[in-house]
Structures are given as structure tokens and as C-alpha cells.
Short mmCIF file of C-alpha atoms in Angstrom, two decimals:
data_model
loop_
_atom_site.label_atom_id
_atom_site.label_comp_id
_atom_site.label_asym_id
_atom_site.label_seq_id
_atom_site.Cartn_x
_atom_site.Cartn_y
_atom_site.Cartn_z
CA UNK Q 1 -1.04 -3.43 -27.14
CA UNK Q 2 0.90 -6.13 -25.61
CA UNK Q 3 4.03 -7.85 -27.11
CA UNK Q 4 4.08 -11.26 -25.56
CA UNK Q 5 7.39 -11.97 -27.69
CA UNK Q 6 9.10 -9.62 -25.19
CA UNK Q 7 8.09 -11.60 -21.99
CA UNK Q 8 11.25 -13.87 -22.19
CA UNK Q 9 10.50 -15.39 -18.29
CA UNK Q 10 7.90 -16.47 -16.06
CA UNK Q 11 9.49 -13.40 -13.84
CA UNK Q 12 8.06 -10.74 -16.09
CA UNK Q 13 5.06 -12.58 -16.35
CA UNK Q 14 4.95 -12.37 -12.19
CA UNK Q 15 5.79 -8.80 -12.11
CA UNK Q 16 2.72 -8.14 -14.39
CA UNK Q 17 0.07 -10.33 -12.73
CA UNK Q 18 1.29 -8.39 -9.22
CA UNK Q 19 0.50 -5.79 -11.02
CA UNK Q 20 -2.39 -6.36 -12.86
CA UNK Q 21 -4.28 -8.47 -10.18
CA UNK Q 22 -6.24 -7.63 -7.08
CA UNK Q 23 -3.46 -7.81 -3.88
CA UNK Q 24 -5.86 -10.71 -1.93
CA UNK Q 25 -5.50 -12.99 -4.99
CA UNK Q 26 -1.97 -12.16 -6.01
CA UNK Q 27 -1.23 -13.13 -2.54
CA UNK Q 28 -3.29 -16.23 -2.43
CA UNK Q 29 -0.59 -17.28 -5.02
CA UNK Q 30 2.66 -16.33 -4.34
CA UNK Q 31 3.20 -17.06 -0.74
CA UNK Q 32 3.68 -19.80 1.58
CA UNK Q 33 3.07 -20.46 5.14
CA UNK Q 34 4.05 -19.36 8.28
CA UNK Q 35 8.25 -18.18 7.51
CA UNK Q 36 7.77 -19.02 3.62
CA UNK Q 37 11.07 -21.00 4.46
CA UNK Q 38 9.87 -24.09 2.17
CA UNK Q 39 8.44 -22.08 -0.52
CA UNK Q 40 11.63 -19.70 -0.76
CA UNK Q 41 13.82 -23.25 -1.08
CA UNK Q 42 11.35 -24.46 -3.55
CA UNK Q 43 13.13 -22.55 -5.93
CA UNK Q 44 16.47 -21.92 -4.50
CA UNK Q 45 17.62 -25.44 -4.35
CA UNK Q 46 16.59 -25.94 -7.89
CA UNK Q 47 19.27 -22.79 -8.85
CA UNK Q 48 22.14 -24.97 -6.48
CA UNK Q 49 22.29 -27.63 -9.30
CA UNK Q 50 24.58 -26.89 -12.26
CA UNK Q 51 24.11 -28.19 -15.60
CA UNK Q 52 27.52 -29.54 -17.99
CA UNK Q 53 27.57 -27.64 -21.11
CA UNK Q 54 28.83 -30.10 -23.97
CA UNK Q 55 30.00 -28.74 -27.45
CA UNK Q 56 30.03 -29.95 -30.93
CA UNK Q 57 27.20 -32.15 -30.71
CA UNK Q 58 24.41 -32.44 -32.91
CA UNK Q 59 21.33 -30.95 -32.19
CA UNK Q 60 19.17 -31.37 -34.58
CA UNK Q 61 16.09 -32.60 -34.61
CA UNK Q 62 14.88 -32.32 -30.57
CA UNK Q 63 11.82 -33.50 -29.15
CA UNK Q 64 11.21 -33.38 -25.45
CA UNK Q 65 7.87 -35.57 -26.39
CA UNK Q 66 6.77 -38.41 -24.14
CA UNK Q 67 4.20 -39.28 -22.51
CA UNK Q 68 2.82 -38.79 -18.53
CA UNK Q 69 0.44 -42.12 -17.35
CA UNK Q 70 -0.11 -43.10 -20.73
CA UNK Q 71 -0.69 -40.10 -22.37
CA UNK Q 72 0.91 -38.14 -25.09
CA UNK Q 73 2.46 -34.91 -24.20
CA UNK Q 74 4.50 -31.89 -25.96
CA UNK Q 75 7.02 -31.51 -23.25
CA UNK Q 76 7.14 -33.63 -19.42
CA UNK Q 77 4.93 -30.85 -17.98
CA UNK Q 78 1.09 -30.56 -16.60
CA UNK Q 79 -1.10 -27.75 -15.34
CA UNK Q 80 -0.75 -28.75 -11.62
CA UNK Q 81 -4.50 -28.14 -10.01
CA UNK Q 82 -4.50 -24.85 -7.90
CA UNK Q 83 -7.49 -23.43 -5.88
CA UNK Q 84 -8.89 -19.92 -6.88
CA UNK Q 85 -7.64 -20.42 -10.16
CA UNK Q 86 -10.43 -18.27 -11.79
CA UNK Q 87 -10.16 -15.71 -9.03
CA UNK Q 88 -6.47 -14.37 -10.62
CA UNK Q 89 -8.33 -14.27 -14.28
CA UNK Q 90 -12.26 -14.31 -15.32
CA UNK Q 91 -13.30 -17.89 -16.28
CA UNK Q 92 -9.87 -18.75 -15.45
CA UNK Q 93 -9.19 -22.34 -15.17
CA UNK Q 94 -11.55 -22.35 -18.50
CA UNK Q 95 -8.75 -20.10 -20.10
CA UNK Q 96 -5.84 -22.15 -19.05
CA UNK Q 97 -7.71 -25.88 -19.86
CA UNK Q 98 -8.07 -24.20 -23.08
CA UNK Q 99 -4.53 -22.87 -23.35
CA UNK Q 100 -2.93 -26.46 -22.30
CA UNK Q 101 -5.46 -28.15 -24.64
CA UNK Q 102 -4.15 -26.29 -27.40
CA UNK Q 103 -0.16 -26.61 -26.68
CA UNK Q 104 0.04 -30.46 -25.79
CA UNK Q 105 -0.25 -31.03 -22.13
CA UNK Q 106 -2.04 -31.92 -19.16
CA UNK Q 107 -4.67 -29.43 -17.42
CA UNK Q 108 -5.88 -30.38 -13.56
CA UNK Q 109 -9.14 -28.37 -12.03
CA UNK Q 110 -8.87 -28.75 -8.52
CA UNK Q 111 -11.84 -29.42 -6.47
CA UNK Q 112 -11.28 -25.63 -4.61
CA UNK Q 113 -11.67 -24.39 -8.36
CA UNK Q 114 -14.13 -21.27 -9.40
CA UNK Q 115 -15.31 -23.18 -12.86
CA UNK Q 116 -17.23 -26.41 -12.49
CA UNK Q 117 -15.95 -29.63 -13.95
CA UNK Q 118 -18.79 -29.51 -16.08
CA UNK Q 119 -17.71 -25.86 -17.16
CA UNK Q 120 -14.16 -27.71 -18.42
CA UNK Q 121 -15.75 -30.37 -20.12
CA UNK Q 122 -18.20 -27.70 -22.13
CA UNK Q 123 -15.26 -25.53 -23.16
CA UNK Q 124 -12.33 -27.96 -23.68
CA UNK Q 125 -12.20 -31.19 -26.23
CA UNK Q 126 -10.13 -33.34 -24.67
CA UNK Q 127 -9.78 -35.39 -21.37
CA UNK Q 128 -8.65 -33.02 -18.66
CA UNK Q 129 -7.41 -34.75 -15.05
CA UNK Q 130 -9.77 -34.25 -11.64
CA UNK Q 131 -8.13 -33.56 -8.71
CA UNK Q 132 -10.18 -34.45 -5.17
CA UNK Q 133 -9.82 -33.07 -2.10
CA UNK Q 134 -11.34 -35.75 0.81
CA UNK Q 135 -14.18 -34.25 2.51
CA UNK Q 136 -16.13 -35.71 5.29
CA UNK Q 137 -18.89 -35.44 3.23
CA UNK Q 138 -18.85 -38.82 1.80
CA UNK Q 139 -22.31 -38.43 -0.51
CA UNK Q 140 -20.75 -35.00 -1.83
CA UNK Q 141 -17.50 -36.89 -2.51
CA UNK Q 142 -18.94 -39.43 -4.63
CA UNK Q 143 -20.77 -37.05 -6.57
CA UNK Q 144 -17.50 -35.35 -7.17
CA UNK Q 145 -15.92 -39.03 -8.51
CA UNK Q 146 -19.31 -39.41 -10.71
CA UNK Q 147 -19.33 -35.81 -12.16
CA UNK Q 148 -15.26 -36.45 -12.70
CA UNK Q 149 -16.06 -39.67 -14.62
CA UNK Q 150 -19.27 -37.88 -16.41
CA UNK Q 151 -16.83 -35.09 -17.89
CA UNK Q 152 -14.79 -38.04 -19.18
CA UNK Q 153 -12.01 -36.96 -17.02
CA UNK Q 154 -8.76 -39.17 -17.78
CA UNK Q 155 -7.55 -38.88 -14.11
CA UNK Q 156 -8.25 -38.37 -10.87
CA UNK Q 157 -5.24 -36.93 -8.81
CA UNK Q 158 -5.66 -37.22 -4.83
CA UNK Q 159 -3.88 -34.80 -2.51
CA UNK Q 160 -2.37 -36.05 -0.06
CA UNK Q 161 -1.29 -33.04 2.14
CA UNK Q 162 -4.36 -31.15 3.14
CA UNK Q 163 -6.50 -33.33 6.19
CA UNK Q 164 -5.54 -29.92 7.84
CA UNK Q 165 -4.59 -26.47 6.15
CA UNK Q 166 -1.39 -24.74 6.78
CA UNK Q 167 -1.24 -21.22 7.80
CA UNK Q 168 -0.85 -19.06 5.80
CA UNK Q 169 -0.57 -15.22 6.97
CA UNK Q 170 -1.21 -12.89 4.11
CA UNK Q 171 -4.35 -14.38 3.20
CA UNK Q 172 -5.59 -14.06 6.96
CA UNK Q 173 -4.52 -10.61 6.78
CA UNK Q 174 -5.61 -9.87 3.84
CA UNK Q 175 -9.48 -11.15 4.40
CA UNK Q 176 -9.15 -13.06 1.45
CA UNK Q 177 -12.92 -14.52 0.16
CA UNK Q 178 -14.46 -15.38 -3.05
CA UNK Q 179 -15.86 -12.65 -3.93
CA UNK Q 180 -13.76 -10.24 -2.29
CA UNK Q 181 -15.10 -9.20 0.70
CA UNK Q 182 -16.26 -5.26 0.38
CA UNK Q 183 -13.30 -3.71 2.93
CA UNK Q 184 -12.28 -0.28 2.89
CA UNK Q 185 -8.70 -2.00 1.98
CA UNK Q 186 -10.32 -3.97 -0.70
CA UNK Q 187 -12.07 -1.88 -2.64
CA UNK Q 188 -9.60 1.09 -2.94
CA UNK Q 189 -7.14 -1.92 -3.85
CA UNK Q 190 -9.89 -3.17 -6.62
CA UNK Q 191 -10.22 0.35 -8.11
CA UNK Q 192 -6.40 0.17 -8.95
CA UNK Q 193 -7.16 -3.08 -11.44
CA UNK Q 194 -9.57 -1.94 -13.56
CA UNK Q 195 -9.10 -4.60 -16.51
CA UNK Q 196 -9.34 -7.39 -13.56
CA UNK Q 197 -12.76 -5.67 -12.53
CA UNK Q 198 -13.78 -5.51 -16.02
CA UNK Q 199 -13.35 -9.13 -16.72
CA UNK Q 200 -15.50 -10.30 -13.94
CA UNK Q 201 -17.90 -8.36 -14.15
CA UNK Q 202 -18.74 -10.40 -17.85
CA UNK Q 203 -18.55 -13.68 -16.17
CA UNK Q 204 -20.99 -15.09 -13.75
CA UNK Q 205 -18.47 -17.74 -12.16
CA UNK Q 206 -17.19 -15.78 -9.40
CA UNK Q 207 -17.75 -18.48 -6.24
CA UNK Q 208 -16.33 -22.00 -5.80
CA UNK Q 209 -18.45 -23.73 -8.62
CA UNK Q 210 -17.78 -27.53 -7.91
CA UNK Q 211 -18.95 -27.05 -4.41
CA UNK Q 212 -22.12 -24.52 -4.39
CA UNK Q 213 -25.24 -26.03 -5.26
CA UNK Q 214 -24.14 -29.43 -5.00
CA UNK Q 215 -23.29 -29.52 -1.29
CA UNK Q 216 -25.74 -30.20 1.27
CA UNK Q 217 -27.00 -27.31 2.46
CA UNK Q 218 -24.50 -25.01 0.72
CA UNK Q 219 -26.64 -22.79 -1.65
CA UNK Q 220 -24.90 -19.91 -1.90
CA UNK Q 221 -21.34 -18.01 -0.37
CA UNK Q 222 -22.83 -17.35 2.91
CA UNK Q 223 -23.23 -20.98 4.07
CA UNK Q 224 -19.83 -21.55 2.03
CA UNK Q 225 -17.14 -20.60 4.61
CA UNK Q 226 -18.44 -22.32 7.37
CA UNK Q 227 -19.02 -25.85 4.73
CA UNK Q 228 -15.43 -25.63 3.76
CA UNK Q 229 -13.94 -24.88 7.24
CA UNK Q 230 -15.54 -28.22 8.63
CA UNK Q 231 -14.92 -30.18 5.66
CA UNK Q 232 -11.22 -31.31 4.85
CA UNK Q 233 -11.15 -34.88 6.52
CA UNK Q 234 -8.15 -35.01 9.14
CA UNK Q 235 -9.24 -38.88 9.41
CA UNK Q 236 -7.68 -39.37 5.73
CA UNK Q 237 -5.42 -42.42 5.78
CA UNK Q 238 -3.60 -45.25 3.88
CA UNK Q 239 -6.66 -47.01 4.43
CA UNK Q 240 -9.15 -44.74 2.07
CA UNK Q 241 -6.71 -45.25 -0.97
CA UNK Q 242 -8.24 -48.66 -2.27
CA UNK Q 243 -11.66 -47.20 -1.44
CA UNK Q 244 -11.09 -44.03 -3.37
CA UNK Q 245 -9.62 -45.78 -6.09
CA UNK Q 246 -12.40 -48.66 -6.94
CA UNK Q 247 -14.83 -45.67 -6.48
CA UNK Q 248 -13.03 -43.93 -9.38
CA UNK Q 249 -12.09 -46.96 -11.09
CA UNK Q 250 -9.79 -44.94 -13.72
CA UNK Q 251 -6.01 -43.70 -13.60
CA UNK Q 252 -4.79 -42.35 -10.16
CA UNK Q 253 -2.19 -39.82 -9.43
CA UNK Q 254 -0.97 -39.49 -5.66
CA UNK Q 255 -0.13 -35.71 -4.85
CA UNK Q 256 1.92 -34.27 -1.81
CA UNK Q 257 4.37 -37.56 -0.91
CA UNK Q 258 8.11 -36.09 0.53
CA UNK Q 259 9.28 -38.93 2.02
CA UNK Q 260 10.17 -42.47 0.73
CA UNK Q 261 8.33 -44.53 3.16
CA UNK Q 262 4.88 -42.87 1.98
CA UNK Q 263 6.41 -43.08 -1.53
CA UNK Q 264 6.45 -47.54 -1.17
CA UNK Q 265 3.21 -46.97 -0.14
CA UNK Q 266 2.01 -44.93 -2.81
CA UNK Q 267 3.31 -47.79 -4.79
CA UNK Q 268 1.83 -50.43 -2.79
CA UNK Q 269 -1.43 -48.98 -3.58
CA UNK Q 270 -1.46 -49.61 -7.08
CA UNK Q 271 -1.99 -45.60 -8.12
CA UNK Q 272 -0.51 -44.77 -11.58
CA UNK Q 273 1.94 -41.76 -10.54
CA UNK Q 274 3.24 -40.10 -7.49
CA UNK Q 275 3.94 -36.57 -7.02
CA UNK Q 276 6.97 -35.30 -5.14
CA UNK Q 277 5.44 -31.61 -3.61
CA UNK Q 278 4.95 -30.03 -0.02
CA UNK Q 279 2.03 -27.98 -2.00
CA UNK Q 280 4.33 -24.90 -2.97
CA UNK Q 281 5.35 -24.73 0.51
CA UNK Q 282 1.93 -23.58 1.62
CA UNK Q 283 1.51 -26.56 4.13
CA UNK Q 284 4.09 -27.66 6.20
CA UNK Q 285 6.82 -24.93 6.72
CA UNK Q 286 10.39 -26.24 7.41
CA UNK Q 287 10.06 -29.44 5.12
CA UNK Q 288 12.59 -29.60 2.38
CA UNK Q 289 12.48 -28.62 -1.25
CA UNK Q 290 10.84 -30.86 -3.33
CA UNK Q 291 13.75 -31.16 -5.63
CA UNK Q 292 15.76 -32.10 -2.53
CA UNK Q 293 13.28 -35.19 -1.67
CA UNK Q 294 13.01 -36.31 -5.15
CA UNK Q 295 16.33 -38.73 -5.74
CA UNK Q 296 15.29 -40.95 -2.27
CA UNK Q 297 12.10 -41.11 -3.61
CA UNK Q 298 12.98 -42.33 -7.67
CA UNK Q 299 15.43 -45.00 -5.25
CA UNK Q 300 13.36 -46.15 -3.47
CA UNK Q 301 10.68 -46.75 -5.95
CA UNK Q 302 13.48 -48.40 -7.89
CA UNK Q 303 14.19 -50.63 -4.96
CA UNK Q 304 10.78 -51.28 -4.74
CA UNK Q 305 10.56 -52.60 -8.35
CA UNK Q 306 7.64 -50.81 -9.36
CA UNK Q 307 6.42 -48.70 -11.94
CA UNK Q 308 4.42 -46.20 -10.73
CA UNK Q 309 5.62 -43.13 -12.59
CA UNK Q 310 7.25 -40.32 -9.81
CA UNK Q 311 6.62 -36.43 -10.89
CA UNK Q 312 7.41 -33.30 -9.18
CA UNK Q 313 5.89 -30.26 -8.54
CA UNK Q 314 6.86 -26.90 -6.66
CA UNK Q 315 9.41 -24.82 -7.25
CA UNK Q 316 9.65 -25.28 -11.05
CA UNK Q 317 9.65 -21.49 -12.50
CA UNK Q 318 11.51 -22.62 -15.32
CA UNK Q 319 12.50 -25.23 -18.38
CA UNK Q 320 15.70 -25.78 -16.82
CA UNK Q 321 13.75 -26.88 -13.58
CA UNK Q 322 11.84 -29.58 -15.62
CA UNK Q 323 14.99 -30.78 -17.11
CA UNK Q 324 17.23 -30.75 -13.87
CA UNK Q 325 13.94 -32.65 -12.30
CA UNK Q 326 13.96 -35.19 -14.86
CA UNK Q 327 17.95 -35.15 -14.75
CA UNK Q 328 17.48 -36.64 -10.79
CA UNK Q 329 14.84 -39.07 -11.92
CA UNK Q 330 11.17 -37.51 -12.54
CA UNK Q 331 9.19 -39.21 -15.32
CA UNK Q 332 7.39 -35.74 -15.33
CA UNK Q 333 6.90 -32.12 -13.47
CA UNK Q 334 3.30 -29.49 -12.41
CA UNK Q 335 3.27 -26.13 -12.68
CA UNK Q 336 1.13 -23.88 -10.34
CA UNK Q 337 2.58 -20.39 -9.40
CA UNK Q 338 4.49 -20.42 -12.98
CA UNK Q 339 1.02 -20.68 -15.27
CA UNK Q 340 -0.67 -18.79 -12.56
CA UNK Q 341 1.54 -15.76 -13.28
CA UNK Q 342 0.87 -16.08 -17.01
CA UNK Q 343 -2.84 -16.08 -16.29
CA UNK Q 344 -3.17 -13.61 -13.93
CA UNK Q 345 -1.24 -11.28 -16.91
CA UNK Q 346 -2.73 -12.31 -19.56
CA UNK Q 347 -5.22 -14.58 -19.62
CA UNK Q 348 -5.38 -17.64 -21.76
CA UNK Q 349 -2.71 -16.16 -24.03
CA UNK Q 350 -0.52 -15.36 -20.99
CA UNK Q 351 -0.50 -19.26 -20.29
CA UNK Q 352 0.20 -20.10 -23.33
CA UNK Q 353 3.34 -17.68 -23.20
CA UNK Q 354 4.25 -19.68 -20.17
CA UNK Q 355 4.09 -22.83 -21.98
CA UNK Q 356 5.91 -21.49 -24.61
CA UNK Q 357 8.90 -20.03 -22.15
CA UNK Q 358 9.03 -23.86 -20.53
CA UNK Q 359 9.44 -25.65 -23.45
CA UNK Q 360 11.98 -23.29 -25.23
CA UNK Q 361 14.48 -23.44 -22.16
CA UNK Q 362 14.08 -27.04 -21.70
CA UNK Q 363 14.56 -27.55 -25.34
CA UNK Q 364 17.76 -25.05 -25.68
CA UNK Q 365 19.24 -26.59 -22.01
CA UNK Q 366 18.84 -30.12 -23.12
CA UNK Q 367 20.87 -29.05 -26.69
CA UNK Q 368 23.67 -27.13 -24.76
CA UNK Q 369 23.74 -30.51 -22.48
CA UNK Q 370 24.65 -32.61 -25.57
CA UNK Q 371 20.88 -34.23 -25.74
CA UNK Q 372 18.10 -34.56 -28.58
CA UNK Q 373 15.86 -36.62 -26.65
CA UNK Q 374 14.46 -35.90 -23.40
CA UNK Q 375 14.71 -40.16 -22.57
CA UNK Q 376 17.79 -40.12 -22.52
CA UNK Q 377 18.84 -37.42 -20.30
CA UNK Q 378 19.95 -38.64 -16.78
CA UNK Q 379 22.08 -36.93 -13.92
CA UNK Q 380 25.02 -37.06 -16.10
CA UNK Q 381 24.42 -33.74 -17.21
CA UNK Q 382 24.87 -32.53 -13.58
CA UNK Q 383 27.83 -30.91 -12.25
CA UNK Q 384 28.96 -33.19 -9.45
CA UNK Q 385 28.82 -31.72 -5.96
CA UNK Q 386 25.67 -29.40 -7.52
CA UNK Q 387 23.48 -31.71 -6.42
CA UNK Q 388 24.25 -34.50 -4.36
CA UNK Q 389 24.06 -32.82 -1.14
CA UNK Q 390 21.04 -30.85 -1.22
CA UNK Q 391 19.52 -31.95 1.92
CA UNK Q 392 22.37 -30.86 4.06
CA UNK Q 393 22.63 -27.60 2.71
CA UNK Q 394 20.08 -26.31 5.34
CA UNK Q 395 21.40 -27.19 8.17
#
């Protein structure tokens, strides 16, 4: 019987999904490419920063309520999209819409995801967000937009950082496919997970469902590969934006901008929210931490007057990340590798577990920091020197 009260971190959540879940998917998650320099300073930077404990406040009465382009949320946190999703879990991004649904926040699918939009919109009763990769597919893309807007999707987020893929080596070395491909390595590794096995054998959503059977000429996993490997756009510019957005006509969330010049223009393009992320350090190895780009990016959106909202995303295993992100400026923060965990554990209850970890350490942090409201907390709750400098401390 599991005793989720005793998982007190998204660590022991990891250690169980390593565990519990087959070693291609486990490492489709947690790694990075090439050195895993980025991804490894995802989180490292965030533990640099020191918080100022304040006493003999009063803390009663905390909400860290607000709201993320419009909408209302239990704490300044979404489900970030992440490929493979139902690969670490049976009907998994089904389990953790469902899970986010039910504790007060944001859910993304992602376009790579095993569950269909339409899947989300049957099992979930709220708007959920659509996140689109650009293929050069144009006719398939549009369908995508039309099936978002169909599932009454609130959303549409747009990564950035993908025309090409990073490298990354475990999954190369580990043959990683939906469904697994049947290696010697494989299966002996799948015979060690039998609850995984178990699970997916009662689900028939096993192979990317937004892309099979609604792709030209992709019917089934064999044509798949080859489909995908030609399809990320490199050609994806500035200059697609406006298109992209009239097509989708609704709320649009900018994903993967690091620097502040592509953070004006993120602006300049009238989307709704920004997202400071380098993709969990799975794409460009050697860029800096997210948390390190954030403050240029909140200044010079400041500078620039406008109000697109900025979030952040990788590297945040913890509440004290989201509140040390919005300490530096972050209207908001994703999670990938930290529900992921929780899923690949536990399910649906193992994301909600994560949830519940999040929001308790934000809520405690923010009380020790001598806050009751999570509007009103800024960088002085920093220790000076923690955090100024994070850039240089690479080089």
C-alpha cells in the first residue's frame, strides 16, 4: 500500500519513477543534451539564491492565488507540455489533466503527446492550454489549431526552441520508440516493471495520438519515424508569429525565449505570455540557467512598457523555486521533470502529490519570508550577493 503522506519531495518521487518506470522512458525525462551542462545548472543556480528569514510576523491567512493570462489559479504554477507524457504512465497526460484540473492549475498537452487533444477534452471539464510544435506540414498544422480550438482549448503555447532537435545521447543509446522497440536490452529491462507493463497493456493509447491518423500518409508507427524526422520546420521565424496567431485567434503563450532581444520581440508580437526556458536543457547545451536569464528579461520587458506576462520554466523541482522565480520577477512558473516524476510513480495521484509538495513549500517559504500574499513578494526577500551575479558564476 502506498503512503503518499511520506513522499515529502519531488526527489523521492524521482527515485520511485526510476524505479518503477521502463529505463528508455525514465531517460527520455531526466536528461539533457550532449554534457547535461544546462540541465545540471537548471537546478543548481536556483539552490545559489538565499532566501531572508523574517520573524514575528503574521502569517495568517496565506494565499499564493492569482491568476496566469487571465485565468484563476491555486498557486503561480502550470503543467508545462512535455512529449511522451503517457509513455512514463498509461493514459498519462489524461491522468495529470485530470490531476491539475482537480488542484487549481494549468495543464499543457504538447503536440509530441501519446493522448489526443480530443482524449483531454473527453476526460477533463475545463479549458486545458495546446501547445504546437511548427511542422512543415502546413494543412496538418491547421488541423492541429482547429482541433485545439474544437476542444475549447484556452491557449495555444508556441515553442520556440525546436526548428532543430538537440542531441540527446541516452535516448540514442537507448533506442528509445513509442512502443518500445522489442531489444534484447528492452525487454529484459520491461520484465523488471511489471506494474508499468500492466498498465499499458489496459490502454490502447500507446503511439503519438495527435499525429497518427491525422497526418498525411502517417497511418500507423511504421511511417511515424520517418514523418516526424522530416517535420520540425528549421524555416520557423519572427515572421510566422502574426500568421500563427490570427490562425488561432485566442490567447498565445511564447515558449523557449533566453535572451532579451527575442524577449521585445515576443512582446512586439502581441502574444499574451513569454516563457523564460532552454527546454530543460535538452536543446542547446552551454546556454545558461533559466533562472539566470530571467531578471534581463522582466527589465527589459519593463523597459519595453509592455504587459505581456514573463514565466519560467526548467529547473523548478521545488516551491521555493516558484517563489525565488517570482522573487526575480516571473508573473508565473511550468513544471515538466517535477510532475513527470510524480506520474511516472504514481499516476494521477502521484501528480497530485507533486502539486501538493509545490504549494506547501511555497506557502511555508513565503511565511518564513515575512509574506501572506504571493503579490507582494519581490527580490527583497533575497539575500544580496545570492543572486545578483548568477551569470558570471560559470565562467
Amino acid at each position: 500500500m502506498k503512503n503518499l503522506e511520506k513522499i515529502t519531495d519531488i526527489e523521492d518521487l524521482r527515485q520511485i519513477a526510476e524505479r518503477k518506470v521502463p529505463r528508455m522512458f525514465y531517460d527520455y525525462v531526466d536528461s539533457g543534451s550532449w554534457t547535461e551542462t544546462t540541465y545540471r545548472n537548471n537546478e543548481s543556480d536556483f539552490d545559489r539564491i538565499k532566501l531572508r528569514q523574517r520573524v514575528l510576523v503574521n502569517m495568517e491567512n496565506r494565499s499564493l492565488e492569482t491568476t496566469m493570462i487571465g485565468e484563476r489559479v491555486k498557486m503561480p504554477v502550470a503543467i508545462a507540455p512535455t512529449g511522451f507524457t503517457g509513455m512514463m504512465w498509461a493514459d498519462g497526460e489524461i491522468k495529470a489533466a485530470q490531476a491539475a484540473e482537480k488542484f487549481g492549475v494549468p495543464f499543457s498537452l504538447s503536440t509530441m503527446s501519446i493522448c489526443s487533444i480530443e482524449d483531454i477534452a473527453a476526460h477533463t471539464s475545463k479549458p486545458f492550454w495546446f501547445q504546437l510544435y511548427v511542422m512543415r506540414d502546413q494543412a496538418f498544422m491547421a488541423n492541429l489549431i482547429r482541433r485545439a480550438k474544437e476542444a475549447n482549448c484556452s491557449a495555444l503555447i508556441l515553442t520556440a526552441d525546436l526548428q532543430v532537435l538537440g542531441q540527446r545521447h541516452k535516448d540514442i543509446k537507448n533506442g528509445l520508440s513509442a512502443p518500445p522497440k522489442p531489444t534484447l536490452t528492452n525487454i529484459l529491462n520491461l520484465m523488471t516493471k511489471p506494474e508499468w507493463c500492466l498498465n499499458m497493456l489496459g490502454t490502447k493509447r500507446r503511439t503519438f495520438g495527435n499525429i497518427v491518423g491525422h497526418a498525411k500518409d502517417v497511418e500507423d508507427l511504421s511511417s511515424l519515424s520517418a514523418w516526424t524526422a522530416e517535420q520540425f520546420d528549421p524555416a520557423l521565424s519572427w515572421d510566422d508569429v502574426a500568421r500563427i496567431k490570427d490562425m488561432w485567434g485566442g490567447k498565445l503563450i511564447i515558449k523557449g525565449i533566453m535572451e532579451p532581444e527575442d524577449a521585445i520581440m515576443a512582446a512586439r508580437s502581441g502574444a499574451d505570455a513569454l516563457v523564460v526556458s532552454n527546454h530543460g536543457g535538452r536543446q542547446l547545451d552551454g546556454a545558461l540557467s533559466s533562472i539566470s536569464a530571467l531578471a534581463d528579461i522582466v527589465q527589459a520587458i519593463h523597459a519595453e512598457n509592455s504587459n505581456i506576462e514573463v514565466w519560467l520554466d526548467s529547473g523548478v523541482r521545488s516551491g521555493q523555486d516558484v517563489l525565488k522565480a517570482l522573487s526575480l520577477g516571473a508573473k508565473g512558473t511550468m513544471i515538466g521533470r517535477a510532475f513527470l516524476y510524480g506520474l511516472g510513480a504514481y499516476g494521477e495521484d502521484g501528480v497530485r502529490r507533486a502539486l501538493e509538495i509545490i504549494y506547501k513549500e511555497c506557502d511555508i517559504s513565503m511565511a518564513f519570508c515575512g509574506h501572506t500574499d504571493i503579490h507582494t513578494v519581490t527580490d527583497n526577500i533575497l539575500v544580496k550577493g545570492t543572486y545578483e551575479n548568477l551569470k558570471t558564476n560559470h565562467f
